[in-house]
Each structure stands twice: as C-alpha cells, then as structure tokens.
Amino acid sequence: MIPFRLSARVQPRARGSSPTARAGPVIAAAPAAPAAPAAVRDDPSAIEAPWRVSKRSASGVIEVENMSAAALHAVCFSLAGDGLLGLSLPRTVLPGERLRVALRGTRAEAASDAADSLLVLRWFQPDGRELLWPVSLL
C-alpha cells in the first residue's frame, strides 16, 4: 500500500477573474516576501511565477491559479516529506484555471507535517525550460 499520494485536479477559471492580472512573486524571491529585492527585480533572467495560491484548507488542500495569459504545460506537484516522495500527474493549465492538490493516504498527515516536507509546483516554458515554485504546506 502506498503510504501517501498527491492528487491534483484542474478547476475552471473563477468567475470574474482576469487571466491577465499580475502574476505571483518572483521565483528567485521567497514566496512570502512582500517584494523582491532590488537585485532580483533588476535581474533580466528572473522570471515571475505565473501562479498565486488562491485557496488553502485546514485539511491540507491547496489550490493555485494560473495568473498568466498563456497555457502552462506539464504542470505537476511533487511532495518530499518524511522520507517519501509523492508526485501528481502532469497536465496543462489554461489562463485563469486553478489546480487543486490534496495529500491523501495512511501517512499523509505525517508527510505534510514533517519538518523536511516541501511541496513544489513544476511546469515547462514553451522553450522547454523547467521551472519550479515552492509552496509552503503550512
């Protein structure tokens, strides 16, 4: 039996949401930082994360929204925690769509509460570059 698994499901665009709204924090900056440092803002290689966390639940469900004007491809989550690795299946997320991820299984709570747990959102740019965005479980 698998001790835990990640399941991800695409949710339709929220009513009234604009897919061209400003994207989330700069990837090179900490997600919780109010603003990226000047060195990061001035770095032409820095890429703004096209995501925002739109919902969190007490049961550990996290929902992220594609805030870019483009479809994002091969989007998936990975979770490392409590010595185990969980992966979700890759999918395409259109502008304004949300991707909901839930951690389920017999050791789901231990994995999400472990000090070494990290949820990572992964996707590919049209040029084939892989991008990663860490999402806090807490």
PDB file of C-alpha atoms in Angstrom, residues 9-131:
ATOM      1  CA  ARG A   9      -7.460  18.305 -10.315  1.00  0.00           C
ATOM      2  CA  VAL A  10      -7.909  21.260 -12.663  1.00  0.00           C
ATOM      3  CA  GLN A  11     -10.669  23.658 -11.611  1.00  0.00           C
ATOM      4  CA  PRO A  12     -12.356  26.042 -14.088  1.00  0.00           C
ATOM      5  CA  ARG A  13     -11.493  29.723 -14.070  1.00  0.00           C
ATOM      6  CA  ALA A  14     -13.078  31.581 -11.167  1.00  0.00           C
ATOM      7  CA  ARG A  15     -15.868  33.919 -12.172  1.00  0.00           C
ATOM      8  CA  GLY A  16     -14.712  37.473 -12.530  1.00  0.00           C
ATOM      9  CA  SER A  17     -11.029  36.529 -12.507  1.00  0.00           C
ATOM     10  CA  SER A  18      -8.756  38.076 -15.057  1.00  0.00           C
ATOM     11  CA  PRO A  19      -6.113  35.758 -16.513  1.00  0.00           C
ATOM     12  CA  THR A  20      -4.003  38.778 -17.449  1.00  0.00           C
ATOM     13  CA  ALA A  21      -3.743  40.077 -13.887  1.00  0.00           C
ATOM     14  CA  ARG A  22      -0.278  40.498 -12.411  1.00  0.00           C
ATOM     15  CA  ALA A  23       1.412  37.195 -11.686  1.00  0.00           C
ATOM     16  CA  GLY A  24       2.719  35.982  -8.341  1.00  0.00           C
ATOM     17  CA  PRO A  25       6.079  36.582  -6.692  1.00  0.00           C
ATOM     18  CA  VAL A  26       9.382  36.427  -8.500  1.00  0.00           C
ATOM     19  CA  ILE A  27      10.694  32.861  -8.408  1.00  0.00           C
ATOM     20  CA  ALA A  28      14.103  33.915  -7.122  1.00  0.00           C
ATOM     21  CA  ALA A  29      12.471  35.569  -4.091  1.00  0.00           C
ATOM     22  CA  ALA A  30      10.911  33.850  -1.106  1.00  0.00           C
ATOM     23  CA  PRO A  31       7.153  33.343  -1.754  1.00  0.00           C
ATOM     24  CA  ALA A  32       6.192  35.098   1.477  1.00  0.00           C
ATOM     25  CA  ALA A  33       8.375  38.152   0.800  1.00  0.00           C
ATOM     26  CA  PRO A  34       6.354  41.348   0.326  1.00  0.00           C
ATOM     27  CA  ALA A  35       8.587  42.472  -2.547  1.00  0.00           C
ATOM     28  CA  ALA A  36      11.567  41.077  -4.375  1.00  0.00           C
ATOM     29  CA  PRO A  37      14.947  42.619  -3.523  1.00  0.00           C
ATOM     30  CA  ALA A  38      16.208  45.230  -5.990  1.00  0.00           C
ATOM     31  CA  ALA A  39      18.917  42.849  -7.245  1.00  0.00           C
ATOM     32  CA  VAL A  40      16.249  40.292  -8.220  1.00  0.00           C
ATOM     33  CA  ARG A  41      13.928  42.886  -9.805  1.00  0.00           C
ATOM     34  CA  ASP A  42      16.804  44.163 -11.938  1.00  0.00           C
ATOM     35  CA  ASP A  43      17.974  40.685 -12.988  1.00  0.00           C
ATOM     36  CA  PRO A  44      16.778  40.064 -16.572  1.00  0.00           C
ATOM     37  CA  SER A  45      16.959  36.291 -16.008  1.00  0.00           C
ATOM     38  CA  ALA A  46      14.476  36.390 -13.086  1.00  0.00           C
ATOM     39  CA  ILE A  47      11.027  35.096 -14.036  1.00  0.00           C
ATOM     40  CA  GLU A  48       7.814  35.997 -12.252  1.00  0.00           C
ATOM     41  CA  ALA A  49       5.923  32.949 -11.087  1.00  0.00           C
ATOM     42  CA  PRO A  50       2.637  32.906 -13.011  1.00  0.00           C
ATOM     43  CA  TRP A  51       0.866  31.372 -10.018  1.00  0.00           C
ATOM     44  CA  ARG A  52      -0.896  32.518  -6.896  1.00  0.00           C
ATOM     45  CA  VAL A  53      -2.197  30.410  -4.041  1.00  0.00           C
ATOM     46  CA  SER A  54      -5.941  31.026  -4.298  1.00  0.00           C
ATOM     47  CA  LYS A  55      -7.177  28.748  -1.519  1.00  0.00           C
ATOM     48  CA  ARG A  56      -5.960  26.669   1.435  1.00  0.00           C
ATOM     49  CA  SER A  57      -7.986  24.426   3.674  1.00  0.00           C
ATOM     50  CA  ALA A  58      -7.357  23.097   7.156  1.00  0.00           C
ATOM     51  CA  SER A  59      -7.391  19.571   5.693  1.00  0.00           C
ATOM     52  CA  GLY A  60      -4.303  20.330   3.599  1.00  0.00           C
ATOM     53  CA  VAL A  61      -5.915  21.041   0.230  1.00  0.00           C
ATOM     54  CA  ILE A  62      -4.063  23.785  -1.656  1.00  0.00           C
ATOM     55  CA  GLU A  63      -5.319  25.474  -4.808  1.00  0.00           C
ATOM     56  CA  VAL A  64      -3.121  27.542  -7.151  1.00  0.00           C
ATOM     57  CA  GLU A  65      -4.314  29.713 -10.044  1.00  0.00           C
ATOM     58  CA  ASN A  66      -2.592  30.323 -13.379  1.00  0.00           C
ATOM     59  CA  MET A  67      -2.364  34.129 -13.473  1.00  0.00           C
ATOM     60  CA  SER A  68      -0.537  34.297 -16.818  1.00  0.00           C
ATOM     61  CA  ALA A  69      -2.036  34.924 -20.249  1.00  0.00           C
ATOM     62  CA  ALA A  70      -0.646  31.616 -21.570  1.00  0.00           C
ATOM     63  CA  ALA A  71      -1.349  27.942 -21.044  1.00  0.00           C
ATOM     64  CA  LEU A  72       1.229  26.252 -18.805  1.00  0.00           C
ATOM     65  CA  HIS A  73       2.251  22.738 -19.814  1.00  0.00           C
ATOM     66  CA  ALA A  74       3.289  19.576 -17.978  1.00  0.00           C
ATOM     67  CA  VAL A  75       2.237  21.157 -14.681  1.00  0.00           C
ATOM     68  CA  CYS A  76       2.568  18.828 -11.717  1.00  0.00           C
ATOM     69  CA  PHE A  77       3.204  18.840  -7.990  1.00  0.00           C
ATOM     70  CA  SER A  78       5.806  16.912  -6.078  1.00  0.00           C
ATOM     71  CA  LEU A  79       5.972  16.491  -2.336  1.00  0.00           C
ATOM     72  CA  ALA A  80       9.014  15.382  -0.441  1.00  0.00           C
ATOM     73  CA  GLY A  81       8.419  14.686   3.199  1.00  0.00           C
ATOM     74  CA  ASP A  82       9.022  12.175   5.960  1.00  0.00           C
ATOM     75  CA  GLY A  83      11.444  10.278   3.729  1.00  0.00           C
ATOM     76  CA  LEU A  84       8.932   9.733   0.906  1.00  0.00           C
ATOM     77  CA  LEU A  85       8.229  11.336  -2.461  1.00  0.00           C
ATOM     78  CA  GLY A  86       4.779  11.840  -3.940  1.00  0.00           C
ATOM     79  CA  LEU A  87       4.031  13.036  -7.480  1.00  0.00           C
ATOM     80  CA  SER A  88       0.887  14.157  -9.273  1.00  0.00           C
ATOM     81  CA  LEU A  89       0.214  13.508 -12.950  1.00  0.00           C
ATOM     82  CA  PRO A  90       1.237  16.314 -15.333  1.00  0.00           C
ATOM     83  CA  ARG A  91      -1.464  18.386 -17.008  1.00  0.00           C
ATOM     84  CA  THR A  92      -1.977  21.605 -18.960  1.00  0.00           C
ATOM     85  CA  VAL A  93      -3.448  24.531 -17.028  1.00  0.00           C
ATOM     86  CA  LEU A  94      -5.094  27.297 -19.072  1.00  0.00           C
ATOM     87  CA  PRO A  95      -5.086  31.001 -18.108  1.00  0.00           C
ATOM     88  CA  GLY A  96      -7.354  31.583 -15.124  1.00  0.00           C
ATOM     89  CA  GLU A  97      -7.731  27.885 -14.338  1.00  0.00           C
ATOM     90  CA  ARG A  98      -6.888  26.629 -10.886  1.00  0.00           C
ATOM     91  CA  LEU A  99      -5.103  23.439  -9.929  1.00  0.00           C
ATOM     92  CA  ARG A 100      -6.160  21.869  -6.640  1.00  0.00           C
ATOM     93  CA  VAL A 101      -3.833  19.436  -4.893  1.00  0.00           C
ATOM     94  CA  ALA A 102      -4.698  17.177  -1.976  1.00  0.00           C
ATOM     95  CA  LEU A 103      -2.471  14.866   0.019  1.00  0.00           C
ATOM     96  CA  ARG A 104      -4.190  11.592   0.872  1.00  0.00           C
ATOM     97  CA  GLY A 105      -3.223   8.222   2.325  1.00  0.00           C
ATOM     98  CA  THR A 106      -2.266   6.438   5.525  1.00  0.00           C
ATOM     99  CA  ARG A 107       0.812   8.613   6.133  1.00  0.00           C
ATOM    100  CA  ALA A 108      -0.465  11.821   4.546  1.00  0.00           C
ATOM    101  CA  GLU A 109      -0.597  13.761   7.801  1.00  0.00           C
ATOM    102  CA  ALA A 110       2.888  12.676   8.861  1.00  0.00           C
ATOM    103  CA  ALA A 111       4.282  13.580   5.432  1.00  0.00           C
ATOM    104  CA  SER A 112       2.699  17.035   5.377  1.00  0.00           C
ATOM    105  CA  ASP A 113       3.660  17.807   8.990  1.00  0.00           C
ATOM    106  CA  ALA A 114       7.275  16.609   8.689  1.00  0.00           C
ATOM    107  CA  ALA A 115       9.971  19.236   9.166  1.00  0.00           C
ATOM    108  CA  ASP A 116      11.520  18.233   5.838  1.00  0.00           C
ATOM    109  CA  SER A 117       8.279  18.487   3.801  1.00  0.00           C
ATOM    110  CA  LEU A 118       8.194  20.659   0.719  1.00  0.00           C
ATOM    111  CA  LEU A 119       5.513  20.946  -1.977  1.00  0.00           C
ATOM    112  CA  VAL A 120       6.927  22.000  -5.348  1.00  0.00           C
ATOM    113  CA  LEU A 121       4.915  23.125  -8.365  1.00  0.00           C
ATOM    114  CA  ARG A 122       6.678  22.271 -11.637  1.00  0.00           C
ATOM    115  CA  TRP A 123       5.953  23.356 -15.221  1.00  0.00           C
ATOM    116  CA  PHE A 124       7.694  23.915 -18.543  1.00  0.00           C
ATOM    117  CA  GLN A 125       8.173  27.080 -20.575  1.00  0.00           C
ATOM    118  CA  PRO A 126       7.447  26.924 -24.341  1.00  0.00           C
ATOM    119  CA  ASP A 127      11.233  26.840 -24.916  1.00  0.00           C
ATOM    120  CA  GLY A 128      11.493  23.643 -22.836  1.00  0.00           C
ATOM    121  CA  ARG A 129      12.948  25.192 -19.664  1.00  0.00           C
ATOM    122  CA  GLU A 130      11.676  23.573 -16.479  1.00  0.00           C
ATOM    123  CA  LEU A 131      10.541  25.960 -13.737  1.00  0.00           C
TER     124      LEU A 131
END
